Coordinates of N, CA and C in Angstrom, one line a residue:
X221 N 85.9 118.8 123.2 CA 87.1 118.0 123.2 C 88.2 118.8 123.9
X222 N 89.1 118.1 124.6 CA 89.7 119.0 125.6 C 91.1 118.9 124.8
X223 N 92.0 119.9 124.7 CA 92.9 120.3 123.5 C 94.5 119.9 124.5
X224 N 94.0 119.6 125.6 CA 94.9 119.1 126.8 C 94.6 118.2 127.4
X225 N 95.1 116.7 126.9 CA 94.2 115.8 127.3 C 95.1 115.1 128.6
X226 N 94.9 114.6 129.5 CA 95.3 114.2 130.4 C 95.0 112.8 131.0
X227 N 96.0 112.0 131.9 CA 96.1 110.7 131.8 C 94.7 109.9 133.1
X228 N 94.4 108.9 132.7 CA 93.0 108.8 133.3 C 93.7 106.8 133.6
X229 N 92.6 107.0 134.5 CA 93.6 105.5 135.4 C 91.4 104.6 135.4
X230 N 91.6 103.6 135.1 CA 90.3 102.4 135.7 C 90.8 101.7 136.5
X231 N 89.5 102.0 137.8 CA 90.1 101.6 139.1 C 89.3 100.4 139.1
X232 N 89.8 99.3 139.7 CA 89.2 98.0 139.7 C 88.8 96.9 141.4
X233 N 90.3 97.7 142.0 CA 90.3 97.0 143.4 C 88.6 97.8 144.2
X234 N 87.7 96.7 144.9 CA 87.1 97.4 145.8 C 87.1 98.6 146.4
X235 N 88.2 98.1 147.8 CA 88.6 99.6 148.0 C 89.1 100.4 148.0
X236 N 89.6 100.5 146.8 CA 90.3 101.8 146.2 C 89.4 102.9 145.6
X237 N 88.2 101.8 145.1 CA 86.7 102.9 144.3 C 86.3 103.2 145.3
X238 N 85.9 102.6 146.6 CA 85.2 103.2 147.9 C 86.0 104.0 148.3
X239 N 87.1 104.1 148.1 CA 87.8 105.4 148.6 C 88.4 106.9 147.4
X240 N 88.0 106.4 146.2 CA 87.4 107.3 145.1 C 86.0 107.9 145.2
X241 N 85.6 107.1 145.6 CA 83.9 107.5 145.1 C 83.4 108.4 146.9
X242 N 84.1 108.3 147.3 CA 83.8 108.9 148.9 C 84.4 110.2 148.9
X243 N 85.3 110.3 147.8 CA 86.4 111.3 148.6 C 85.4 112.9 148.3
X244 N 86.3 113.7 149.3 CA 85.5 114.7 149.7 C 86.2 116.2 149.3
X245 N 87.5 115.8 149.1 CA 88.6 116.3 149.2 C 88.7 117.1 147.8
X246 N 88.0 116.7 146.7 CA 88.4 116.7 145.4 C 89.8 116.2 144.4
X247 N 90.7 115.0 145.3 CA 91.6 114.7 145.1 C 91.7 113.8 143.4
X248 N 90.4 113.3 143.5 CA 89.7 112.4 142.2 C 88.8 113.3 141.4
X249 N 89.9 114.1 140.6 CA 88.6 114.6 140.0 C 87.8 113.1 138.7
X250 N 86.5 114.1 138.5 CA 86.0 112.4 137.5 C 86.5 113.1 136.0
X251 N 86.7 111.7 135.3 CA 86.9 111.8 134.1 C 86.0 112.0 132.7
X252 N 85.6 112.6 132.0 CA 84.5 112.1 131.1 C 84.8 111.8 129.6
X253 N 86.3 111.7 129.9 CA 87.0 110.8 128.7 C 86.5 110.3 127.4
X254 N 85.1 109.2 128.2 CA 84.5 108.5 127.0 C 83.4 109.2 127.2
X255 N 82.8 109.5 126.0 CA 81.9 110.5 125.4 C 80.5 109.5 125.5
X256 N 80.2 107.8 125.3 CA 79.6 107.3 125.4 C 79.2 106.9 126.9
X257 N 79.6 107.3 127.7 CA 80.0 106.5 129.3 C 79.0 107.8 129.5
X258 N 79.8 108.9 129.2 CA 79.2 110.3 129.6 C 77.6 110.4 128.8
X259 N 77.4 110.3 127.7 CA 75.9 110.2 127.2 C 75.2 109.3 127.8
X260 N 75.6 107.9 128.4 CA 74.6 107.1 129.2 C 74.3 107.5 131.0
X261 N 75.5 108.1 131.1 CA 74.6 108.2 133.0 C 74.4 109.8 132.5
X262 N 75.1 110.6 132.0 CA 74.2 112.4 132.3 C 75.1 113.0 133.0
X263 N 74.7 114.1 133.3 CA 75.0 115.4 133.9 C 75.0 114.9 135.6
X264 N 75.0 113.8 136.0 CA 73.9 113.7 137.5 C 75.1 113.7 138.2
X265 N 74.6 112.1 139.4 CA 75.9 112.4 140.5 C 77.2 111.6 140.2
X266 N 77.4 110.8 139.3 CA 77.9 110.4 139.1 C 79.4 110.5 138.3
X267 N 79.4 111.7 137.6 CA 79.9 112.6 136.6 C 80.2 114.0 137.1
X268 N 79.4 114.5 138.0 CA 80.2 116.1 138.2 C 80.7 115.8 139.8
X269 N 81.1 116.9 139.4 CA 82.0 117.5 141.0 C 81.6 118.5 141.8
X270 N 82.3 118.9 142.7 CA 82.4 119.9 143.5 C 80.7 120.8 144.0
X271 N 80.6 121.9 143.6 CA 79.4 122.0 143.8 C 78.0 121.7 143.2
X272 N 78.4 121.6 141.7 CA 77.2 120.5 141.0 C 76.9 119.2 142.0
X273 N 78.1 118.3 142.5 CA 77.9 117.1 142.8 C 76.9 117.6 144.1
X274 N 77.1 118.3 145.1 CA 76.4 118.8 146.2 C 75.5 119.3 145.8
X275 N 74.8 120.1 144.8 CA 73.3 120.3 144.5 C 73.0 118.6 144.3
X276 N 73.3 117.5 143.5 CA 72.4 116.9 143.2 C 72.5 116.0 144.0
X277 N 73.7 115.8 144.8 CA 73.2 115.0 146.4 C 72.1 115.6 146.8
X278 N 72.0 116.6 147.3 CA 70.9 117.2 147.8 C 69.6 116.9 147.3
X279 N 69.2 117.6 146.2 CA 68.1 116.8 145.8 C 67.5 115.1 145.7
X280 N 68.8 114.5 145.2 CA 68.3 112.9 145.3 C 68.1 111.8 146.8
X281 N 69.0 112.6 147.5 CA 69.2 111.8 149.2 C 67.7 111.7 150.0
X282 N 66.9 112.6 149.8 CA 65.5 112.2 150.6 C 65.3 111.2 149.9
X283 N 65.4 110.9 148.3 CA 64.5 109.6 147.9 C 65.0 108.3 148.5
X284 N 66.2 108.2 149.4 CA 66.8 107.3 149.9 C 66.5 106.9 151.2
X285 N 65.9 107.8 151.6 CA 65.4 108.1 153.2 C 65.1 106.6 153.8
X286 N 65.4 106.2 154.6 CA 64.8 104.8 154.9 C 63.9 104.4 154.8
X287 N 62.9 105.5 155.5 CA 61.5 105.1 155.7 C 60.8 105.1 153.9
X288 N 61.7 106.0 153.2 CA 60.6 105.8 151.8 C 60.8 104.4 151.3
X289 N 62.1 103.9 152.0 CA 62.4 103.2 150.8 C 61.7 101.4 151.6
X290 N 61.3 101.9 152.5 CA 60.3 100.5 152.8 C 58.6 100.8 153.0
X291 N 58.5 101.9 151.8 CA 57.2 102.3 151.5 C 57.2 101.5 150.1
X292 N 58.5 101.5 150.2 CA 58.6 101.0 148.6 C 58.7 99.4 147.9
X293 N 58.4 98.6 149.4 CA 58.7 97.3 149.3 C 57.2 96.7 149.0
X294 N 56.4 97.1 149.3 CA 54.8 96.3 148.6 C 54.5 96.8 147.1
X295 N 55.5 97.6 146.7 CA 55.5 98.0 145.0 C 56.7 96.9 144.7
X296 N 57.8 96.9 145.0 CA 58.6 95.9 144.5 C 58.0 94.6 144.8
X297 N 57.5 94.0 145.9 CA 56.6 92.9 146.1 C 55.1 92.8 145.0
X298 N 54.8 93.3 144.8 CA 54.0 93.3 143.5 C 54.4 93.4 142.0
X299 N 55.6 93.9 142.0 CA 56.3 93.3 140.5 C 56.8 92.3 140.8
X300 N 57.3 91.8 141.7 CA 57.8 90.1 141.7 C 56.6 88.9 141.4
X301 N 55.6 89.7 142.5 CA 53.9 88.7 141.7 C 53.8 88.7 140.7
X302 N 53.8 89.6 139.9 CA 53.4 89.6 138.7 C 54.4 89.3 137.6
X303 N 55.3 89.0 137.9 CA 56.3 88.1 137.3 C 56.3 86.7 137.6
X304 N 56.1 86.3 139.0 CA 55.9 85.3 139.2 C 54.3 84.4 138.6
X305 N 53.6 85.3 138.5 CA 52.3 85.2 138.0 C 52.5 84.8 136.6
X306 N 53.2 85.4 136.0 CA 53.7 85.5 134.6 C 54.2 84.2 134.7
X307 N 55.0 83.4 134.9 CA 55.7 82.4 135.2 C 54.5 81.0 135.5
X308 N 53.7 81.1 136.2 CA 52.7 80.1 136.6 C 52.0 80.0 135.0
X309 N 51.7 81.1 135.1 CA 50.4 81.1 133.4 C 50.7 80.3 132.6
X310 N 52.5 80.4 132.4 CA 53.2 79.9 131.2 C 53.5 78.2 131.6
X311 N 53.7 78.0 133.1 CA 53.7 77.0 133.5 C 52.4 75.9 132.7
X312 N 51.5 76.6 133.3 CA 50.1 76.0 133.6 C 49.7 75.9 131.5
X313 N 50.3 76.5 130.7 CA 50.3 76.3 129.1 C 51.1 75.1 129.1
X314 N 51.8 74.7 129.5 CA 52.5 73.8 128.8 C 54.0 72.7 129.9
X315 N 53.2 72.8 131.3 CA 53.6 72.1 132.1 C 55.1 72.2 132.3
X316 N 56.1 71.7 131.6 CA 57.6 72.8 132.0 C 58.1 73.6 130.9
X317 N 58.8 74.7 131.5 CA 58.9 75.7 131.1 C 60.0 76.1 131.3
X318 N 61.2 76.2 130.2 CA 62.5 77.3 130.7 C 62.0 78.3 130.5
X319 N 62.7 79.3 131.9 CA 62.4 80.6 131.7 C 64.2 80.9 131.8
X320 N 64.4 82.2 130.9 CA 65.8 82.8 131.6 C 66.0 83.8 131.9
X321 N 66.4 83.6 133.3 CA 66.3 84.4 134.7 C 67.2 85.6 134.4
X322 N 68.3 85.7 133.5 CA 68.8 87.3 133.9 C 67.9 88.3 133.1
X323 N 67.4 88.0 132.0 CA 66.5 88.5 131.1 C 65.4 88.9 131.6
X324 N 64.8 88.1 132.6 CA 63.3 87.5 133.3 C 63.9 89.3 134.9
X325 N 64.9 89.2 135.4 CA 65.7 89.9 136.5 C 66.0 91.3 136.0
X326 N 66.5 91.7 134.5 CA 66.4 92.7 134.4 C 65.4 93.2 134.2
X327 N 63.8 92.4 133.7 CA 62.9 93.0 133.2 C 62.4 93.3 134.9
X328 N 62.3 93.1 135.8 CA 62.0 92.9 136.9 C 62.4 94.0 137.8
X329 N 63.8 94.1 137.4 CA 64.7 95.8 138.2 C 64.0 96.7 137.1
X330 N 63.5 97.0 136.0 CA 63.4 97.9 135.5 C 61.9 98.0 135.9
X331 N 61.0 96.8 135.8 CA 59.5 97.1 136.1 C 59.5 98.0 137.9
X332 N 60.6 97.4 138.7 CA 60.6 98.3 140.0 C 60.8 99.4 139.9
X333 N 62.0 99.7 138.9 CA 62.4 101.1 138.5 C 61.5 102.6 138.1
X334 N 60.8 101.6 137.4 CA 59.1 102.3 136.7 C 58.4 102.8 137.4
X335 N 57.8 101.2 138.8 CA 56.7 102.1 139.2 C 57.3 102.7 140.1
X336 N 58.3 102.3 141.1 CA 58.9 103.4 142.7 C 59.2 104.6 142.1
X337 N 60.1 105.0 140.8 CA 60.4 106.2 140.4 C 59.4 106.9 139.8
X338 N 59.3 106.6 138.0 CA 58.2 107.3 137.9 C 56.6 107.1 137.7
X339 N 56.3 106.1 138.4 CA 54.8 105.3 138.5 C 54.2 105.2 137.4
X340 N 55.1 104.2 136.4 CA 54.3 103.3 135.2 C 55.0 102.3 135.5
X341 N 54.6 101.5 134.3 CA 55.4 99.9 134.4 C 55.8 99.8 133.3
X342 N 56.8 98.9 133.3 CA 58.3 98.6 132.5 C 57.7 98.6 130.9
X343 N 56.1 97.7 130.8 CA 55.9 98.1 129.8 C 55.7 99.4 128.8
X344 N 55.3 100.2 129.8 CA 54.9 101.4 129.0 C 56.2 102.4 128.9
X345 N 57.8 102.1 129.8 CA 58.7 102.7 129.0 C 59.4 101.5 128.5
X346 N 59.1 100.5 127.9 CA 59.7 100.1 127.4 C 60.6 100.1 126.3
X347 N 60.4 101.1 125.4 CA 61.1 101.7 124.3 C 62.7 102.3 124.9
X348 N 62.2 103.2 125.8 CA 63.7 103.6 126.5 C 64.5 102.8 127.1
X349 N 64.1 101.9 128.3 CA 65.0 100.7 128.9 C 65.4 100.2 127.5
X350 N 64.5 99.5 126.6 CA 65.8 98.8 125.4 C 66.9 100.0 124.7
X351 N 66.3 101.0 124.8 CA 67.4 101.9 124.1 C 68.7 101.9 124.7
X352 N 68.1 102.0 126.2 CA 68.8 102.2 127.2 C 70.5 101.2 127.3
X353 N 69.3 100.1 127.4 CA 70.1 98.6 127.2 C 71.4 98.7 126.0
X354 N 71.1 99.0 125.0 CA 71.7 99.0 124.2 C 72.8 99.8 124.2
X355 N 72.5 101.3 124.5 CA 73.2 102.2 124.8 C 74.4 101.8 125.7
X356 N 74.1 101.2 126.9 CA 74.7 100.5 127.6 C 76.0 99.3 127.5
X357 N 75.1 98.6 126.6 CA 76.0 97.9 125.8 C 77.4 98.6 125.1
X358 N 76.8 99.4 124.2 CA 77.8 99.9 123.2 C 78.9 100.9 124.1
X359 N 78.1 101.6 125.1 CA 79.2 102.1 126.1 C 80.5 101.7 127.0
X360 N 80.2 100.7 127.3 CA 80.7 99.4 128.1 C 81.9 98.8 127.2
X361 N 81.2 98.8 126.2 CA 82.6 97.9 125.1 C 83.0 98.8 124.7
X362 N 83.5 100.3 125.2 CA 84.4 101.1 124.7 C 84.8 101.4 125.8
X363 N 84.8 100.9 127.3 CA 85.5 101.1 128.3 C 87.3 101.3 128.3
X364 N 87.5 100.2 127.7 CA 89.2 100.1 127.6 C 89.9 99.9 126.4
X365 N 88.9 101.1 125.6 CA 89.4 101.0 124.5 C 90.2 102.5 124.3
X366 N 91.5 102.7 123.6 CA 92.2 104.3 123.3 C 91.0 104.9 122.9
X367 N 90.9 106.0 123.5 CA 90.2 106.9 123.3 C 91.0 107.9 122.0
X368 N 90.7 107.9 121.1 CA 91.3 108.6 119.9 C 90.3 109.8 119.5
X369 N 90.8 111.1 119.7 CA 90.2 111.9 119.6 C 89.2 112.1 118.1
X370 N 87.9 113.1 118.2 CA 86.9 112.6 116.6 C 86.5 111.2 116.6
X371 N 86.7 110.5 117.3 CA 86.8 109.2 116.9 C 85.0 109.0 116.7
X372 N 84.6 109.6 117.6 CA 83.1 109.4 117.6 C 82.2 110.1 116.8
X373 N 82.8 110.8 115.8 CA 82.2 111.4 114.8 C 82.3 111.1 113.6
X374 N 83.4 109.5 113.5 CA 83.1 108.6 112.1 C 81.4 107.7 112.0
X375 N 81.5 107.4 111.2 CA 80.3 106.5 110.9 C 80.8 105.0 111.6
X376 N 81.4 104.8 112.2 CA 81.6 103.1 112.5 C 80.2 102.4 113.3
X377 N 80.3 101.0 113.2 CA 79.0 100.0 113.3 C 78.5 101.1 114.8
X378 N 79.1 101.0 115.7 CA 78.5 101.5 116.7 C 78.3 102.6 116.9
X379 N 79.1 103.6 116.3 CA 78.0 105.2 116.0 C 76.9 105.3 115.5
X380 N 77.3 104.2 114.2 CA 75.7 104.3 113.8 C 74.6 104.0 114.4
X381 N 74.7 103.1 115.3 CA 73.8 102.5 116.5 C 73.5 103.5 117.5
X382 N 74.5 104.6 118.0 CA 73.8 105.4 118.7 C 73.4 106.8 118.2
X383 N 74.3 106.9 116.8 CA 73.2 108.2 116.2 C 71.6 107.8 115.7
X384 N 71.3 106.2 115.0 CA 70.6 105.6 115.3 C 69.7 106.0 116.4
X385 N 69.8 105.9 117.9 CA 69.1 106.0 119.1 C 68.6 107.6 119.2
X386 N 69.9 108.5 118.9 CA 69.3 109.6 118.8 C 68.5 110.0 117.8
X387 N 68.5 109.6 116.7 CA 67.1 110.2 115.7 C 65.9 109.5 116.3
X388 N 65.9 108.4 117.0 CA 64.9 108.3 117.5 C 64.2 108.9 118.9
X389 N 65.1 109.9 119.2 CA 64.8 111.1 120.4 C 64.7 110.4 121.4
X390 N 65.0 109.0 121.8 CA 64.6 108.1 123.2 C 65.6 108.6 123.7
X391 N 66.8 108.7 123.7 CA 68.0 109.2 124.7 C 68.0 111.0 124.8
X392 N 67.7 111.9 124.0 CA 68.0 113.4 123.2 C 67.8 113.8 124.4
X393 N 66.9 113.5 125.9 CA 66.4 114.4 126.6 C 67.3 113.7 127.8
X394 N 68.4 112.7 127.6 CA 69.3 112.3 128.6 C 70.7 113.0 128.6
X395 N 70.8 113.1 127.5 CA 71.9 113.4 126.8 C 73.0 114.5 127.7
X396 N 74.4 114.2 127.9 CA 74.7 115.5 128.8 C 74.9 116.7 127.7

């Protein structure tokens, strides 16, 4: 906890973030204010600076490479089949069918997620994406809320929900 706490601004306009999130200069340093925001993305690029942020450019930028990443379109084309597959089956049970598509869309970004990154599928990390989700959740709705110092070290509904996640060690090895 920083014993000098200092004033922190949410940027909202397009290009104002494009011209935050570019800058080179160090003029933006990042914030890690919320303690929850900071336990869901990590240590990575998104959160440090200066020369941390230049080691982990480094390392992550070849996975971006063009050419990998249209290596990588007959694996995302094959989670769409089999989603779309999924979708026919259920058709063919019982002739029409609501399906709901954001639910149906994130299961779909995370099954891509799975196999291009670490080559399983969404079901077998499934445990973590929902942790994940959740995590996410509870993060998000403390975006614009006063950050009051300790605050995260009462028992309220949503601590408990993520000390919750940590006893169950799905997030422990994310954790910054």
């Amino acid at each position: 906890m920083d014993p000098h706490p200092r004033p922190s601004l949410c940027v909202a306009d397009v290009n104002t973030v494009k011209q935050v999130l570019s800058d080179r200069g160090g003029l933006y340093p990042k914030n890690l204010g919320n303690p929850h925001i900071a336990r869901l993305l990590g240590k990575g690029l998104v959160l440090t600076d200066g020369d941390d942020w230049k080691r982990h450019r480094k390392v992550v930028h070849p996975a971006f490479n063009m050419d990998k990443l249209k290596m990588m379109t007959v694996t995302m084309s094959d989670c769409a089949g089999s989603m779309m597959s999924e979708w026919k089956a259920k058709m063919e049970k019982g002739g029409s069918v609501e399906i709901e598509l954001s639910h149906q869309f994130e299961e779909l970004t995370a099954d891509v997620i799975s196999h291009t990154a670490f080559g399983s599928s969404y079901e077998q990390g499934k445990k973590v994406f929902l942790a994940q989700r959740e995590l996410q959740f509870l993060a998000f709705s403390t975006v614009f809320n006063v950050q009051i110092p300790a605050f995260r070290y009462l028992p309220t509904e949503k601590n408990l929900k993520i000390w919750k996640l940590d006893k169950e060690h799905v997030l422990a090895e994310h954790a910054p």
